PDB file of N, CA and C in Angstrom:
ATOM      1  N   MET A   1      32.273 -42.143 -12.918  1.00 64.00           N
ATOM      2  CA  MET A   1      31.124 -42.892 -13.376  1.00 64.00           C
ATOM      3  C   MET A   1      30.060 -41.910 -13.819  1.00 64.00           C
ATOM      4  N   LYS A   2      29.511 -42.156 -14.989  1.00 71.00           N
ATOM      5  CA  LYS A   2      28.382 -41.381 -15.475  1.00 71.00           C
ATOM      6  C   LYS A   2      27.304 -42.384 -15.873  1.00 71.00           C
ATOM      7  N   LEU A   3      26.127 -42.222 -15.335  1.00 70.00           N
ATOM      8  CA  LEU A   3      25.013 -43.129 -15.625  1.00 70.00           C
ATOM      9  C   LEU A   3      23.816 -42.352 -16.108  1.00 70.00           C
ATOM     10  N   LYS A   4      23.011 -42.999 -16.972  1.00 79.00           N
ATOM     11  CA  LYS A   4      21.699 -42.491 -17.338  1.00 79.00           C
ATOM     12  C   LYS A   4      20.693 -43.530 -16.893  1.00 79.00           C
ATOM     13  N   LEU A   5      19.769 -43.129 -16.040  1.00 76.00           N
ATOM     14  CA  LEU A   5      18.751 -44.029 -15.516  1.00 76.00           C
ATOM     15  C   LEU A   5      17.382 -43.402 -15.670  1.00 76.00           C
ATOM     16  N   THR A   6      16.373 -44.212 -16.013  1.00 79.00           N
ATOM     17  CA  THR A   6      15.007 -43.708 -15.956  1.00 79.00           C
ATOM     18  C   THR A   6      14.633 -43.558 -14.491  1.00 79.00           C
ATOM     19  N   ILE A   7      13.584 -42.830 -14.235  1.00 70.00           N
ATOM     20  CA  ILE A   7      13.169 -42.643 -12.846  1.00 70.00           C
ATOM     21  C   ILE A   7      12.847 -43.986 -12.196  1.00 70.00           C
ATOM     22  N   ASP A   8      12.226 -44.899 -12.959  1.00 79.00           N
ATOM     23  CA  ASP A   8      11.914 -46.229 -12.419  1.00 79.00           C
ATOM     24  C   ASP A   8      13.184 -47.010 -12.095  1.00 79.00           C
ATOM     25  N   GLU A   9      14.192 -46.925 -12.961  1.00 79.00           N
ATOM     26  CA  GLU A   9      15.459 -47.611 -12.707  1.00 79.00           C
ATOM     27  C   GLU A   9      16.147 -47.035 -11.468  1.00 79.00           C
ATOM     28  N   TRP A  10      16.106 -45.703 -11.337  1.00 71.00           N
ATOM     29  CA  TRP A  10      16.736 -45.055 -10.195  1.00 71.00           C
ATOM     30  C   TRP A  10      16.070 -45.486  -8.892  1.00 71.00           C
ATOM     31  N   VAL A  11      14.722 -45.500  -8.882  1.00 72.00           N
ATOM     32  CA  VAL A  11      13.998 -45.938  -7.686  1.00 72.00           C
ATOM     33  C   VAL A  11      14.342 -47.387  -7.376  1.00 72.00           C
ATOM     34  N   SER A  12      14.379 -48.224  -8.406  1.00 76.00           N
ATOM     35  CA  SER A  12      14.705 -49.637  -8.226  1.00 76.00           C
ATOM     36  C   SER A  12      16.118 -49.815  -7.655  1.00 76.00           C
ATOM     37  N   LYS A  13      17.077 -49.061  -8.175  1.00 71.00           N
ATOM     38  CA  LYS A  13      18.457 -49.156  -7.680  1.00 71.00           C
ATOM     39  C   LYS A  13      18.534 -48.752  -6.210  1.00 71.00           C
ATOM     40  N   ASN A  14      17.784 -47.718  -5.836  1.00 68.00           N
ATOM     41  CA  ASN A  14      17.782 -47.292  -4.437  1.00 68.00           C
ATOM     42  C   ASN A  14      17.168 -48.346  -3.536  1.00 68.00           C
ATOM     43  N   GLN A  15      16.161 -49.062  -4.023  1.00 62.00           N
ATOM     44  CA  GLN A  15      15.552 -50.122  -3.230  1.00 62.00           C
ATOM     45  C   GLN A  15      16.490 -51.315  -3.100  1.00 62.00           C
ATOM     46  N   GLU A  16      17.232 -51.627  -4.161  1.00 62.00           N
ATOM     47  CA  GLU A  16      18.189 -52.740  -4.136  1.00 62.00           C
ATOM     48  C   GLU A  16      19.333 -52.467  -3.165  1.00 62.00           C
ATOM     49  N   LEU A  17      19.657 -51.197  -2.985  1.00 57.00           N
ATOM     50  CA  LEU A  17      20.783 -50.817  -2.133  1.00 57.00           C
ATOM     51  C   LEU A  17      20.689 -51.447  -0.753  1.00 57.00           C
ATOM     52  N   ASP A  18      19.502 -51.433  -0.181  1.00 53.00           N
ATOM     53  CA  ASP A  18      19.333 -51.987   1.156  1.00 53.00           C
ATOM     54  C   ASP A  18      19.606 -53.489   1.197  1.00 53.00           C
ATOM     55  N   ASN A  19      19.287 -54.176   0.128  1.00 52.00           N
ATOM     56  CA  ASN A  19      19.390 -55.634   0.115  1.00 52.00           C
ATOM     57  C   ASN A  19      20.745 -56.156  -0.347  1.00 52.00           C
ATOM     58  N   GLU A  20      21.406 -55.440  -1.235  1.00 52.00           N
ATOM     59  CA  GLU A  20      22.597 -55.988  -1.869  1.00 52.00           C
ATOM     60  C   GLU A  20      23.864 -55.184  -1.646  1.00 52.00           C
ATOM     61  N   GLY A  21      23.794 -54.079  -0.901  1.00 53.00           N
ATOM     62  CA  GLY A  21      24.991 -53.277  -0.670  1.00 53.00           C
ATOM     63  C   GLY A  21      25.558 -52.664  -1.935  1.00 53.00           C
ATOM     64  N   LEU A  22      24.715 -52.308  -2.878  1.00 52.00           N
ATOM     65  CA  LEU A  22      25.160 -51.680  -4.125  1.00 52.00           C
ATOM     66  C   LEU A  22      25.616 -50.246  -3.852  1.00 52.00           C
ATOM     67  N   PRO A  23      26.295 -49.632  -4.816  1.00 56.00           N
ATOM     68  CA  PRO A  23      26.704 -48.243  -4.626  1.00 56.00           C
ATOM     69  C   PRO A  23      25.504 -47.350  -4.319  1.00 56.00           C
ATOM     70  N   ASN A  24      25.754 -46.288  -3.590  1.00 60.00           N
ATOM     71  CA  ASN A  24      24.715 -45.350  -3.195  1.00 60.00           C
ATOM     72  C   ASN A  24      24.278 -44.531  -4.406  1.00 60.00           C
ATOM     73  N   PHE A  25      22.992 -44.591  -4.741  1.00 70.00           N
ATOM     74  CA  PHE A  25      22.464 -43.835  -5.869  1.00 70.00           C
ATOM     75  C   PHE A  25      21.753 -42.572  -5.392  1.00 70.00           C
ATOM     76  N   ASN A  26      22.028 -42.145  -4.172  1.00 81.00           N
ATOM     77  CA  ASN A  26      21.500 -40.883  -3.672  1.00 81.00           C
ATOM     78  C   ASN A  26      22.543 -39.807  -3.907  1.00 81.00           C
ATOM     79  N   GLY A  27      22.092 -38.566  -3.955  1.00 87.00           N
ATOM     80  CA  GLY A  27      23.058 -37.506  -4.167  1.00 87.00           C
ATOM     81  C   GLY A  27      22.453 -36.134  -4.075  1.00 87.00           C
ATOM     82  N   LEU A  28      23.256 -35.178  -4.485  1.00 90.00           N
ATOM     83  CA  LEU A  28      22.873 -33.776  -4.481  1.00 90.00           C
ATOM     84  C   LEU A  28      22.855 -33.243  -5.903  1.00 90.00           C
ATOM     85  N   SER A  29      22.123 -32.164  -6.101  1.00 92.00           N
ATOM     86  CA  SER A  29      22.188 -31.470  -7.385  1.00 92.00           C
ATOM     87  C   SER A  29      23.604 -30.934  -7.561  1.00 92.00           C
ATOM     88  N   PRO A  30      23.999 -30.608  -8.795  1.00 94.00           N
ATOM     89  CA  PRO A  30      25.329 -30.015  -8.971  1.00 94.00           C
ATOM     90  C   PRO A  30      25.518 -28.758  -8.114  1.00 94.00           C
ATOM     91  N   GLY A  31      24.471 -27.942  -7.971  1.00 94.00           N
ATOM     92  CA  GLY A  31      24.560 -26.755  -7.124  1.00 94.00           C
ATOM     93  C   GLY A  31      24.743 -27.112  -5.658  1.00 94.00           C
ATOM     94  N   GLY A  32      24.037 -28.151  -5.212  1.00 92.00           N
ATOM     95  CA  GLY A  32      24.183 -28.611  -3.832  1.00 92.00           C
ATOM     96  C   GLY A  32      25.563 -29.175  -3.570  1.00 92.00           C
ATOM     97  N   ALA A  33      26.080 -29.928  -4.543  1.00 94.00           N
ATOM     98  CA  ALA A  33      27.432 -30.476  -4.415  1.00 94.00           C
ATOM     99  C   ALA A  33      28.460 -29.343  -4.375  1.00 94.00           C
ATOM    100  N   ALA A  34      28.236 -28.306  -5.188  1.00 94.00           N
ATOM    101  CA  ALA A  34      29.146 -27.157  -5.200  1.00 94.00           C
ATOM    102  C   ALA A  34      29.168 -26.483  -3.835  1.00 94.00           C
ATOM    103  N   SER A  35      27.987 -26.312  -3.239  1.00 92.00           N
ATOM    104  CA  SER A  35      27.916 -25.713  -1.903  1.00 92.00           C
ATOM    105  C   SER A  35      28.629 -26.572  -0.880  1.00 92.00           C
ATOM    106  N   ARG A  36      28.416 -27.874  -0.947  1.00 91.00           N
ATOM    107  CA  ARG A  36      29.030 -28.785   0.024  1.00 91.00           C
ATOM    108  C   ARG A  36      30.548 -28.732  -0.055  1.00 91.00           C
ATOM    109  N   LEU A  37      31.077 -28.607  -1.283  1.00 92.00           N
ATOM    110  CA  LEU A  37      32.532 -28.599  -1.460  1.00 92.00           C
ATOM    111  C   LEU A  37      33.129 -27.193  -1.489  1.00 92.00           C
ATOM    112  N   GLY A  38      32.285 -26.161  -1.511  1.00 91.00           N
ATOM    113  CA  GLY A  38      32.792 -24.791  -1.523  1.00 91.00           C
ATOM    114  C   GLY A  38      33.400 -24.382  -2.849  1.00 91.00           C
ATOM    115  N   VAL A  39      32.813 -24.884  -3.955  1.00 92.00           N
ATOM    116  CA  VAL A  39      33.323 -24.565  -5.292  1.00 92.00           C
ATOM    117  C   VAL A  39      32.148 -24.132  -6.181  1.00 92.00           C
ATOM    118  N   SER A  40      32.442 -23.779  -7.413  1.00 94.00           N
ATOM    119  CA  SER A  40      31.402 -23.388  -8.365  1.00 94.00           C
ATOM    120  C   SER A  40      30.786 -24.625  -9.022  1.00 94.00           C
ATOM    121  N   ARG A  41      29.640 -24.436  -9.644  1.00 94.00           N
ATOM    122  CA  ARG A  41      29.023 -25.540 -10.400  1.00 94.00           C
ATOM    123  C   ARG A  41      29.902 -25.942 -11.576  1.00 94.00           C
ATOM    124  N   GLN A  42      30.610 -24.975 -12.152  1.00 95.00           N
ATOM    125  CA  GLN A  42      31.519 -25.298 -13.254  1.00 95.00           C
ATOM    126  C   GLN A  42      32.637 -26.220 -12.776  1.00 95.00           C
ATOM    127  N   ARG A  43      33.124 -25.998 -11.558  1.00 95.00           N
ATOM    128  CA  ARG A  43      34.180 -26.863 -11.000  1.00 95.00           C
ATOM    129  C   ARG A  43      33.635 -28.269 -10.769  1.00 95.00           C
ATOM    130  N   ILE A  44      32.370 -28.374 -10.372  1.00 95.00           N
ATOM    131  CA  ILE A  44      31.746 -29.693 -10.216  1.00 95.00           C
ATOM    132  C   ILE A  44      31.764 -30.420 -11.556  1.00 95.00           C
ATOM    133  N   SER A  45      31.416 -29.717 -12.630  1.00 95.00           N
ATOM    134  CA  SER A  45      31.453 -30.332 -13.972  1.00 95.00           C
ATOM    135  C   SER A  45      32.854 -30.810 -14.326  1.00 95.00           C
ATOM    136  N   GLN A  46      33.865 -30.002 -13.984  1.00 95.00           N
ATOM    137  CA  GLN A  46      35.249 -30.402 -14.244  1.00 95.00           C
ATOM    138  C   GLN A  46      35.613 -31.659 -13.455  1.00 95.00           C
ATOM    139  N   LEU A  47      35.214 -31.695 -12.193  1.00 95.00           N
ATOM    140  CA  LEU A  47      35.537 -32.857 -11.354  1.00 95.00           C
ATOM    141  C   LEU A  47      34.853 -34.120 -11.865  1.00 95.00           C
ATOM    142  N   VAL A  48      33.640 -33.984 -12.419  1.00 94.00           N
ATOM    143  CA  VAL A  48      32.959 -35.129 -13.031  1.00 94.00           C
ATOM    144  C   VAL A  48      33.737 -35.583 -14.264  1.00 94.00           C
ATOM    145  N   LYS A  49      34.124 -34.641 -15.122  1.00 94.00           N
ATOM    146  CA  LYS A  49      34.882 -34.980 -16.337  1.00 94.00           C
ATOM    147  C   LYS A  49      36.213 -35.643 -15.998  1.00 94.00           C
ATOM    148  N   GLU A  50      36.815 -35.229 -14.879  1.00 94.00           N
ATOM    149  CA  GLU A  50      38.089 -35.810 -14.440  1.00 94.00           C
ATOM    150  C   GLU A  50      37.905 -37.154 -13.746  1.00 94.00           C
ATOM    151  N   GLY A  51      36.638 -37.563 -13.540  1.00 93.00           N
ATOM    152  CA  GLY A  51      36.368 -38.839 -12.886  1.00 93.00           C
ATOM    153  C   GLY A  51      36.481 -38.794 -11.371  1.00 93.00           C
ATOM    154  N   LYS A  52      36.529 -37.604 -10.805  1.00 93.00           N
ATOM    155  CA  LYS A  52      36.684 -37.466  -9.357  1.00 93.00           C
ATOM    156  C   LYS A  52      35.342 -37.431  -8.631  1.00 93.00           C
ATOM    157  N   LEU A  53      34.266 -37.118  -9.354  1.00 94.00           N
ATOM    158  CA  LEU A  53      32.908 -37.166  -8.815  1.00 94.00           C
ATOM    159  C   LEU A  53      32.044 -37.989  -9.757  1.00 94.00           C
ATOM    160  N   ASP A  54      31.069 -38.696  -9.192  1.00 91.00           N
ATOM    161  CA  ASP A  54      30.160 -39.525  -9.984  1.00 91.00           C
ATOM    162  C   ASP A  54      28.856 -38.785 -10.220  1.00 91.00           C
ATOM    163  N   ARG A  55      28.347 -38.902 -11.447  1.00 92.00           N
ATOM    164  CA  ARG A  55      27.147 -38.183 -11.869  1.00 92.00           C
ATOM    165  C   ARG A  55      26.103 -39.190 -12.342  1.00 92.00           C
ATOM    166  N   ILE A  56      24.867 -38.986 -11.918  1.00 88.00           N
ATOM    167  CA  ILE A  56      23.750 -39.801 -12.392  1.00 88.00           C
ATOM    168  C   ILE A  56      22.749 -38.864 -13.048  1.00 88.00           C
ATOM    169  N   GLU A  57      22.409 -39.164 -14.284  1.00 89.00           N
ATOM    170  CA  GLU A  57      21.401 -38.396 -15.009  1.00 89.00           C
ATOM    171  C   GLU A  57      20.092 -39.177 -14.959  1.00 89.00           C
ATOM    172  N   ILE A  58      19.031 -38.546 -14.463  1.00 86.00           N
ATOM    173  CA  ILE A  58      17.719 -39.175 -14.397  1.00 86.00           C
ATOM    174  C   ILE A  58      16.952 -38.743 -15.637  1.00 86.00           C
ATOM    175  N   ILE A  59      16.454 -39.730 -16.402  1.00 86.00           N
ATOM    176  CA  ILE A  59      15.748 -39.436 -17.656  1.00 86.00           C
ATOM    177  C   ILE A  59      14.358 -40.055 -17.631  1.00 86.00           C
ATOM    178  N   ASP A  60      13.475 -39.527 -18.475  1.00 84.00           N
ATOM    179  CA  ASP A  60      12.157 -40.149 -18.614  1.00 84.00           C
ATOM    180  C   ASP A  60      12.236 -41.234 -19.678  1.00 84.00           C
ATOM    181  N   ASP A  61      11.120 -41.899 -19.941  1.00 85.00           N
ATOM    182  CA  ASP A  61      11.114 -43.014 -20.892  1.00 85.00           C
ATOM    183  C   ASP A  61      11.475 -42.581 -22.311  1.00 85.00           C
ATOM    184  N   ALA A  62      11.290 -41.308 -22.627  1.00 87.00           N
ATOM    185  CA  ALA A  62      11.635 -40.797 -23.951  1.00 87.00           C
ATOM    186  C   ALA A  62      13.093 -40.339 -24.027  1.00 87.00           C
ATOM    187  N   GLY A  63      13.811 -40.426 -22.918  1.00 86.00           N
ATOM    188  CA  GLY A  63      15.212 -40.045 -22.903  1.00 86.00           C
ATOM    189  C   GLY A  63      15.470 -38.589 -22.558  1.00 86.00           C
ATOM    190  N   HIS A  64      14.424 -37.857 -22.163  1.00 88.00           N
ATOM    191  CA  HIS A  64      14.593 -36.459 -21.766  1.00 88.00           C
ATOM    192  C   HIS A  64      15.095 -36.368 -20.326  1.00 88.00           C
ATOM    193  N   GLN A  65      16.014 -35.476 -20.115  1.00 88.00           N
ATOM    194  CA  GLN A  65      16.614 -35.322 -18.786  1.00 88.00           C
ATOM    195  C   GLN A  65      15.616 -34.721 -17.795  1.00 88.00           C
ATOM    196  N   LEU A  66      15.475 -35.402 -16.660  1.00 86.00           N
ATOM    197  CA  LEU A  66      14.621 -34.912 -15.575  1.00 86.00           C
ATOM    198  C   LEU A  66      15.443 -34.275 -14.469  1.00 86.00           C
ATOM    199  N   GLY A  67      16.661 -34.718 -14.304  1.00 87.00           N
ATOM    200  CA  GLY A  67      17.514 -34.190 -13.250  1.00 87.00           C
ATOM    201  C   GLY A  67      18.889 -34.819 -13.292  1.00 87.00           C
ATOM    202  N   VAL A  68      19.784 -34.240 -12.525  1.00 91.00           N
ATOM    203  CA  VAL A  68      21.167 -34.726 -12.420  1.00 91.00           C
ATOM    204  C   VAL A  68      21.538 -34.758 -10.950  1.00 91.00           C
ATOM    205  N   LEU A  69      22.190 -35.829 -10.539  1.00 91.00           N
ATOM    206  CA  LEU A  69      22.671 -35.964  -9.171  1.00 91.00           C
ATOM    207  C   LEU A  69      24.172 -36.216  -9.177  1.00 91.00           C
ATOM    208  N   ILE A  70      24.853 -35.624  -8.238  1.00 93.00           N
ATOM    209  CA  ILE A  70      26.244 -35.971  -7.950  1.00 93.00           C
ATOM    210  C   ILE A  70      26.151 -36.872  -6.727  1.00 93.00           C
ATOM    211  N   THR A  71      26.666 -38.101  -6.834  1.00 90.00           N
ATOM    212  CA  THR A  71      26.438 -39.069  -5.763  1.00 90.00           C
ATOM    213  C   THR A  71      27.060 -38.626  -4.444  1.00 90.00           C
ATOM    214  N   SER A  72      26.320 -38.884  -3.379  1.00 88.00           N
ATOM    215  CA  SER A  72      26.799 -38.557  -2.032  1.00 88.00           C
ATOM    216  C   SER A  72      28.105 -39.282  -1.731  1.00 88.00           C
ATOM    217  N   ASP A  73      28.187 -40.540  -2.163  1.00 87.00           N
ATOM    218  CA  ASP A  73      29.412 -41.317  -1.923  1.00 87.00           C
ATOM    219  C   ASP A  73      30.633 -40.650  -2.559  1.00 87.00           C
ATOM    220  N   SER A  74      30.479 -40.169  -3.805  1.00 90.00           N
ATOM    221  CA  SER A  74      31.640 -39.570  -4.473  1.00 90.00           C
ATOM    222  C   SER A  74      32.000 -38.222  -3.850  1.00 90.00           C
ATOM    223  N   ILE A  75      31.000 -37.468  -3.362  1.00 93.00           N
ATOM    224  CA  ILE A  75      31.284 -36.202  -2.683  1.00 93.00           C
ATOM    225  C   ILE A  75      32.094 -36.473  -1.413  1.00 93.00           C
ATOM    226  N   GLU A  76      31.651 -37.442  -0.625  1.00 90.00           N
ATOM    227  CA  GLU A  76      32.364 -37.775   0.620  1.00 90.00           C
ATOM    228  C   GLU A  76      33.747 -38.336   0.324  1.00 90.00           C
ATOM    229  N   ARG A  77      33.846 -39.177  -0.703  1.00 90.00           N
ATOM    230  CA  ARG A  77      35.144 -39.741  -1.082  1.00 90.00           C
ATOM    231  C   ARG A  77      36.112 -38.619  -1.475  1.00 90.00           C
ATOM    232  N   PHE A  78      35.610 -37.641  -2.230  1.00 92.00           N
ATOM    233  CA  PHE A  78      36.461 -36.520  -2.642  1.00 92.00           C
ATOM    234  C   PHE A  78      36.888 -35.696  -1.434  1.00 92.00           C
ATOM    235  N   LYS A  79      35.953 -35.424  -0.516  1.00 89.00           N
ATOM    236  CA  LYS A  79      36.282 -34.650   0.684  1.00 89.00           C
ATOM    237  C   LYS A  79      37.339 -35.368   1.523  1.00 89.00           C
ATOM    238  N   GLN A  80      37.222 -36.685   1.655  1.00 89.00           N
ATOM    239  CA  GLN A  80      38.152 -37.458   2.480  1.00 89.00           C
ATOM    240  C   GLN A  80      39.494 -37.685   1.817  1.00 89.00           C
ATOM    241  N   SER A  81      39.564 -37.474   0.502  1.00 85.00           N
ATOM    242  CA  SER A  81      40.828 -37.697  -0.209  1.00 85.00           C
ATOM    243  C   SER A  81      41.877 -36.656   0.159  1.00 85.00           C
ATOM    244  N   GLY A  82      41.412 -35.565   0.774  1.00 75.00           N
ATOM    245  CA  GLY A  82      42.350 -34.518   1.145  1.00 75.00           C
ATOM    246  C   GLY A  82      42.702 -33.597  -0.007  1.00 75.00           C
ATOM    247  N   ARG A  83      42.132 -33.855  -1.184  1.00 67.00           N
ATOM    248  CA  ARG A  83      42.404 -32.978  -2.331  1.00 67.00           C
ATOM    249  C   ARG A  83      41.683 -31.660  -2.126  1.00 67.00           C
ATOM    250  N   LYS A  84      42.314 -30.628  -2.568  1.00 63.00           N
ATOM    251  CA  LYS A  84      41.684 -29.317  -2.502  1.00 63.00           C
ATOM    252  C   LYS A  84      40.869 -29.140  -3.790  1.00 63.00           C
ATOM    253  N   PRO A  85      39.593 -28.766  -3.656  1.00 56.00           N
ATOM    254  CA  PRO A  85      38.763 -28.624  -4.856  1.00 56.00           C
ATOM    255  C   PRO A  85      39.108 -27.417  -5.695  1.00 56.00           C
ATOM    256  N   GLY A  86      39.907 -26.497  -5.191  1.00 60.00           N
ATOM    257  CA  GLY A  86      40.233 -25.280  -5.928  1.00 60.00           C
ATOM    258  C   GLY A  86      39.521 -24.105  -5.276  1.00 60.00           C
ATOM    259  N   PRO A  87      39.937 -22.907  -5.604  1.00 58.00           N
ATOM    260  CA  PRO A  87      39.350 -21.742  -4.967  1.00 58.00           C
ATOM    261  C   PRO A  87      37.920 -21.503  -5.416  1.00 58.00           C
ATOM    262  N   LYS A  88      37.100 -20.987  -4.520  1.00 58.00           N
ATOM    263  CA  LYS A  88      35.751 -20.592  -4.876  1.00 58.00           C
ATOM    264  C   LYS A  88      35.856 -19.293  -5.666  1.00 58.00           C
ATOM    265  N   PRO A  89      35.122 -19.191  -6.769  1.00 57.00           N
ATOM    266  CA  PRO A  89      35.240 -17.987  -7.596  1.00 57.00           C
ATOM    267  C   PRO A  89      34.803 -16.735  -6.843  1.00 57.00           C
ATOM    268  N   LYS A  90      35.466 -15.623  -7.140  1.00 64.00           N
ATOM    269  CA  LYS A  90      35.102 -14.345  -6.532  1.00 64.00           C
ATOM    270  C   LYS A  90      33.900 -13.774  -7.267  1.00 64.00           C
ATOM    271  N   ARG A  91      33.063 -13.097  -6.532  1.00 63.00           N
ATOM    272  CA  ARG A  91      31.887 -12.475  -7.162  1.00 63.00           C
ATOM    273  C   ARG A  91      32.029 -10.990  -7.139  1.00 63.00           C
TER     274      ARG A  91
END
């Protein structure tokens, strides 16, 4: 899942979550998700493209990107799937 939401839409979705049991719109930055899974940020991008992680892009009213989140639900789902994310790159 890839979504583009304005900041107001994102806040609204998070408020609806408590009332309607909607998907979790909270998450981590791509760097935070990479740390949580022990992979590179590039691998996070690959996992999003493969549909294995969900990404939410937060935009302003003019459509400019304010931030990107990898949903907490998709990170946990990936961890519980037992799939190996791949080796962490050597530095």
